[in-house]
């Protein structure tokens, strides 16, 4: 519903990867997609154990546009200009992904909304063994102002990626990183490609 309320909703082509939903859930998903995006949606069945990388690669391969929005099913876009803004940022030729601050509310855990992600930042060098840069997601939304800033990686819970960058990096790695850290890995490989 929040996707259909976006300022650019008429340009959205929706691809849903259905991973072993019940028959009734599958019907509800299709009815919702048909009502919100008539003639502009596809549902792809993925009858295998959950692997976020496989499913995301499948969705991107099915999409036809130059820019693709990766979005988890539990994300709600509260501002109708979110996708439009992310698309504008992603059009920069030096930008591999564009994301925004994500907040979350866990049902049953607390009524409070809490910070989830606003990108991954370099946190310093480590020289124990092989030299490397540590990456962190700060756990405090208060430090981020309403501004645009560069990050090392964006969360693929909500991110716009350029197809040319996706193809140059080979997408997500389903063997090494089926679910966790696949977005950070993708972004690091994109930086390696320039």
mmCIF file of C-alpha atoms in Angstrom:
data_model
loop_
_atom_site.group_PDB
_atom_site.id
_atom_site.type_symbol
_atom_site.label_atom_id
_atom_site.label_comp_id
_atom_site.label_asym_id
_atom_site.label_seq_id
_atom_site.Cartn_x
_atom_site.Cartn_y
_atom_site.Cartn_z
ATOM 1 C CA UNK A 1 0.000 0.000 0.000
ATOM 2 C CA UNK A 2 2.813 2.436 0.790
ATOM 3 C CA UNK A 3 4.430 1.691 -2.596
ATOM 4 C CA UNK A 4 1.171 2.600 -4.341
ATOM 5 C CA UNK A 5 1.134 5.920 -2.428
ATOM 6 C CA UNK A 6 4.550 6.964 -3.787
ATOM 7 C CA UNK A 7 4.697 10.047 -6.028
ATOM 8 C CA UNK A 8 6.065 7.890 -8.842
ATOM 9 C CA UNK A 9 3.693 4.947 -8.291
ATOM 10 C CA UNK A 10 2.554 4.965 -11.933
ATOM 11 C CA UNK A 11 6.146 4.102 -12.985
ATOM 12 C CA UNK A 12 6.551 1.175 -10.585
ATOM 13 C CA UNK A 13 6.677 -2.367 -11.938
ATOM 14 C CA UNK A 14 6.352 -4.713 -8.989
ATOM 15 C CA UNK A 15 8.119 -8.082 -8.821
ATOM 16 C CA UNK A 16 7.263 -10.230 -5.819
ATOM 17 C CA UNK A 17 9.284 -13.307 -4.938
ATOM 18 C CA UNK A 18 6.916 -15.723 -3.206
ATOM 19 C CA UNK A 19 8.906 -18.080 -1.003
ATOM 20 C CA UNK A 20 6.611 -20.901 0.076
ATOM 21 C CA UNK A 21 3.650 -18.818 1.237
ATOM 22 C CA UNK A 22 0.484 -20.667 2.120
ATOM 23 C CA UNK A 23 -2.155 -20.902 -0.613
ATOM 24 C CA UNK A 24 -4.364 -18.337 1.148
ATOM 25 C CA UNK A 25 -1.442 -15.917 1.612
ATOM 26 C CA UNK A 26 -0.520 -16.351 -2.075
ATOM 27 C CA UNK A 27 -4.082 -15.414 -3.107
ATOM 28 C CA UNK A 28 -4.063 -12.388 -0.778
ATOM 29 C CA UNK A 29 -0.700 -11.252 -2.175
ATOM 30 C CA UNK A 30 -1.929 -11.543 -5.758
ATOM 31 C CA UNK A 31 -5.205 -9.742 -4.993
ATOM 32 C CA UNK A 32 -3.323 -6.883 -3.330
ATOM 33 C CA UNK A 33 -0.825 -6.590 -6.196
ATOM 34 C CA UNK A 34 -3.592 -6.681 -8.830
ATOM 35 C CA UNK A 35 -5.541 -3.986 -7.008
ATOM 36 C CA UNK A 36 -2.577 -1.668 -6.420
ATOM 37 C CA UNK A 37 -0.514 -2.292 -9.572
ATOM 38 C CA UNK A 38 -2.932 -3.623 -12.228
ATOM 39 C CA UNK A 39 -1.011 -5.053 -15.163
ATOM 40 C CA UNK A 40 2.323 -3.941 -13.632
ATOM 41 C CA UNK A 41 3.245 -6.808 -11.348
ATOM 42 C CA UNK A 42 4.717 -10.288 -11.503
ATOM 43 C CA UNK A 43 4.807 -12.967 -8.832
ATOM 44 C CA UNK A 44 7.679 -15.401 -9.079
ATOM 45 C CA UNK A 45 7.429 -18.663 -7.168
ATOM 46 C CA UNK A 46 10.591 -19.725 -5.347
ATOM 47 C CA UNK A 47 9.948 -23.161 -3.863
ATOM 48 C CA UNK A 48 13.261 -23.668 -2.069
ATOM 49 C CA UNK A 49 14.694 -22.896 1.358
ATOM 50 C CA UNK A 50 14.976 -19.184 2.097
ATOM 51 C CA UNK A 51 18.042 -17.587 0.511
ATOM 52 C CA UNK A 52 17.774 -13.805 0.275
ATOM 53 C CA UNK A 53 20.583 -13.586 -2.287
ATOM 54 C CA UNK A 54 19.019 -16.149 -4.642
ATOM 55 C CA UNK A 55 15.611 -14.494 -4.358
ATOM 56 C CA UNK A 56 16.973 -10.979 -4.897
ATOM 57 C CA UNK A 57 19.014 -12.066 -7.926
ATOM 58 C CA UNK A 58 15.896 -13.707 -9.343
ATOM 59 C CA UNK A 59 13.843 -10.533 -8.859
ATOM 60 C CA UNK A 60 16.480 -8.286 -10.426
ATOM 61 C CA UNK A 61 16.826 -10.653 -13.415
ATOM 62 C CA UNK A 62 13.073 -10.364 -13.964
ATOM 63 C CA UNK A 63 12.946 -6.555 -13.694
ATOM 64 C CA UNK A 64 13.328 -4.473 -16.848
ATOM 65 C CA UNK A 65 14.246 -0.981 -15.642
ATOM 66 C CA UNK A 66 17.641 0.750 -15.371
ATOM 67 C CA UNK A 67 17.065 1.297 -11.624
ATOM 68 C CA UNK A 68 15.703 -1.314 -9.256
ATOM 69 C CA UNK A 69 14.268 -0.795 -5.793
ATOM 70 C CA UNK A 70 15.003 -3.666 -3.433
ATOM 71 C CA UNK A 71 12.492 -3.610 -0.597
ATOM 72 C CA UNK A 72 11.592 -6.095 2.128
ATOM 73 C CA UNK A 73 7.932 -6.991 2.524
ATOM 74 C CA UNK A 74 7.769 -5.436 5.992
ATOM 75 C CA UNK A 75 9.015 -1.963 4.966
ATOM 76 C CA UNK A 76 6.514 0.906 5.012
ATOM 77 C CA UNK A 77 7.402 4.094 3.142
ATOM 78 C CA UNK A 78 5.989 6.923 5.247
ATOM 79 C CA UNK A 79 6.927 9.767 2.854
ATOM 80 C CA UNK A 80 5.401 9.655 -0.653
ATOM 81 C CA UNK A 81 8.645 11.041 -2.122
ATOM 82 C CA UNK A 82 10.948 8.320 -0.759
ATOM 83 C CA UNK A 83 11.414 6.351 -4.002
ATOM 84 C CA UNK A 84 11.616 9.505 -6.102
ATOM 85 C CA UNK A 85 14.403 10.824 -3.863
ATOM 86 C CA UNK A 86 16.289 7.524 -3.838
ATOM 87 C CA UNK A 87 16.008 7.299 -7.632
ATOM 88 C CA UNK A 88 17.454 10.805 -8.031
ATOM 89 C CA UNK A 89 20.388 9.868 -5.781
ATOM 90 C CA UNK A 90 20.967 6.570 -7.614
ATOM 91 C CA UNK A 91 21.242 8.325 -10.975
ATOM 92 C CA UNK A 92 24.641 9.734 -9.989
ATOM 93 C CA UNK A 93 27.190 7.708 -11.997
ATOM 94 C CA UNK A 94 29.380 7.276 -8.898
ATOM 95 C CA UNK A 95 26.533 5.881 -6.786
ATOM 96 C CA UNK A 96 26.078 2.113 -6.599
ATOM 97 C CA UNK A 97 23.131 2.150 -4.170
ATOM 98 C CA UNK A 98 20.906 4.769 -2.587
ATOM 99 C CA UNK A 99 19.192 4.141 0.717
ATOM 100 C CA UNK A 100 17.690 6.052 3.609
ATOM 101 C CA UNK A 101 17.370 5.805 7.352
ATOM 102 C CA UNK A 102 15.229 2.874 8.400
ATOM 103 C CA UNK A 103 13.302 2.683 11.653
ATOM 104 C CA UNK A 104 11.566 -0.396 12.983
ATOM 105 C CA UNK A 105 8.879 -1.394 15.404
ATOM 106 C CA UNK A 106 8.829 -4.993 16.553
ATOM 107 C CA UNK A 107 5.328 -6.235 17.294
ATOM 108 C CA UNK A 108 5.020 -7.589 20.802
ATOM 109 C CA UNK A 109 8.486 -6.405 21.821
ATOM 110 C CA UNK A 110 7.763 -2.735 22.410
ATOM 111 C CA UNK A 111 5.568 0.026 21.105
ATOM 112 C CA UNK A 112 8.644 2.187 20.646
ATOM 113 C CA UNK A 113 10.050 2.788 17.200
ATOM 114 C CA UNK A 114 13.790 2.243 17.113
ATOM 115 C CA UNK A 115 16.672 2.861 14.751
ATOM 116 C CA UNK A 116 17.401 0.013 12.328
ATOM 117 C CA UNK A 117 19.881 1.242 9.729
ATOM 118 C CA UNK A 118 21.175 4.313 7.938
ATOM 119 C CA UNK A 119 24.014 2.742 6.048
ATOM 120 C CA UNK A 120 27.310 1.112 6.892
ATOM 121 C CA UNK A 121 30.294 3.301 7.719
ATOM 122 C CA UNK A 122 34.029 2.646 7.882
ATOM 123 C CA UNK A 123 34.943 2.405 11.586
ATOM 124 C CA UNK A 124 38.725 2.338 11.400
ATOM 125 C CA UNK A 125 41.621 0.127 10.505
ATOM 126 C CA UNK A 126 42.555 -3.103 12.240
ATOM 127 C CA UNK A 127 46.073 -4.488 12.017
ATOM 128 C CA UNK A 128 45.573 -7.715 14.013
ATOM 129 C CA UNK A 129 46.707 -10.319 11.510
ATOM 130 C CA UNK A 130 45.801 -9.065 8.050
ATOM 131 C CA UNK A 131 45.099 -5.311 7.782
ATOM 132 C CA UNK A 132 41.416 -4.547 7.183
ATOM 133 C CA UNK A 133 38.805 -1.833 7.549
ATOM 134 C CA UNK A 134 35.982 -2.533 10.002
ATOM 135 C CA UNK A 135 32.472 -1.528 8.975
ATOM 136 C CA UNK A 136 29.709 -0.619 11.422
ATOM 137 C CA UNK A 137 26.081 0.428 11.484
ATOM 138 C CA UNK A 138 25.855 3.073 14.213
ATOM 139 C CA UNK A 139 23.065 2.277 16.660
ATOM 140 C CA UNK A 140 21.790 5.806 17.118
ATOM 141 C CA UNK A 141 19.422 7.655 14.820
ATOM 142 C CA UNK A 142 19.991 10.958 16.616
ATOM 143 C CA UNK A 143 23.400 11.484 15.003
ATOM 144 C CA UNK A 144 21.950 11.668 11.490
ATOM 145 C CA UNK A 145 20.522 14.973 10.359
ATOM 146 C CA UNK A 146 18.132 15.367 7.443
ATOM 147 C CA UNK A 147 20.982 15.313 4.947
ATOM 148 C CA UNK A 148 22.542 13.218 2.215
ATOM 149 C CA UNK A 149 25.837 11.570 3.117
ATOM 150 C CA UNK A 150 28.058 8.893 1.570
ATOM 151 C CA UNK A 151 28.218 5.456 3.168
ATOM 152 C CA UNK A 152 30.203 2.306 2.432
ATOM 153 C CA UNK A 153 26.993 0.284 2.000
ATOM 154 C CA UNK A 154 23.215 0.544 2.265
ATOM 155 C CA UNK A 155 20.810 -1.988 3.708
ATOM 156 C CA UNK A 156 18.954 -3.906 1.016
ATOM 157 C CA UNK A 157 15.862 -3.827 3.226
ATOM 158 C CA UNK A 158 15.271 -0.649 1.186
ATOM 159 C CA UNK A 159 17.705 0.448 -1.491
ATOM 160 C CA UNK A 160 17.702 1.598 -5.102
ATOM 161 C CA UNK A 161 20.430 0.033 -7.235
ATOM 162 C CA UNK A 162 21.550 0.752 -10.776
ATOM 163 C CA UNK A 163 21.187 -2.193 -13.167
ATOM 164 C CA UNK A 164 24.542 -1.471 -14.848
ATOM 165 C CA UNK A 165 26.277 -1.616 -11.470
ATOM 166 C CA UNK A 166 24.380 -4.793 -10.547
ATOM 167 C CA UNK A 167 25.506 -6.475 -13.753
ATOM 168 C CA UNK A 168 29.115 -5.277 -13.362
ATOM 169 C CA UNK A 169 29.325 -6.777 -9.849
ATOM 170 C CA UNK A 170 27.460 -9.988 -10.661
ATOM 171 C CA UNK A 171 24.651 -9.351 -8.150
ATOM 172 C CA UNK A 172 24.538 -11.037 -4.768
ATOM 173 C CA UNK A 173 26.616 -14.074 -3.812
ATOM 174 C CA UNK A 174 24.124 -16.824 -2.848
ATOM 175 C CA UNK A 175 26.765 -19.389 -1.878
ATOM 176 C CA UNK A 176 28.905 -17.368 0.532
ATOM 177 C CA UNK A 177 26.250 -14.944 1.788
ATOM 178 C CA UNK A 178 22.726 -16.295 1.461
ATOM 179 C CA UNK A 179 21.122 -13.764 3.781
ATOM 180 C CA UNK A 180 23.356 -11.812 6.147
ATOM 181 C CA UNK A 181 25.879 -9.201 4.991
ATOM 182 C CA UNK A 182 25.058 -9.772 1.307
ATOM 183 C CA UNK A 183 24.235 -6.068 0.894
ATOM 184 C CA UNK A 184 27.545 -4.931 2.436
ATOM 185 C CA UNK A 185 29.444 -7.454 0.303
ATOM 186 C CA UNK A 186 27.703 -6.195 -2.851
ATOM 187 C CA UNK A 187 28.540 -2.570 -2.024
ATOM 188 C CA UNK A 188 32.195 -3.371 -1.312
ATOM 189 C CA UNK A 189 32.450 -5.173 -4.660
ATOM 190 C CA UNK A 190 30.782 -2.189 -6.347
ATOM 191 C CA UNK A 191 33.414 0.113 -4.817
ATOM 192 C CA UNK A 192 36.135 -2.204 -6.154
ATOM 193 C CA UNK A 193 34.593 -1.772 -9.637
ATOM 194 C CA UNK A 194 34.639 2.019 -9.205
#
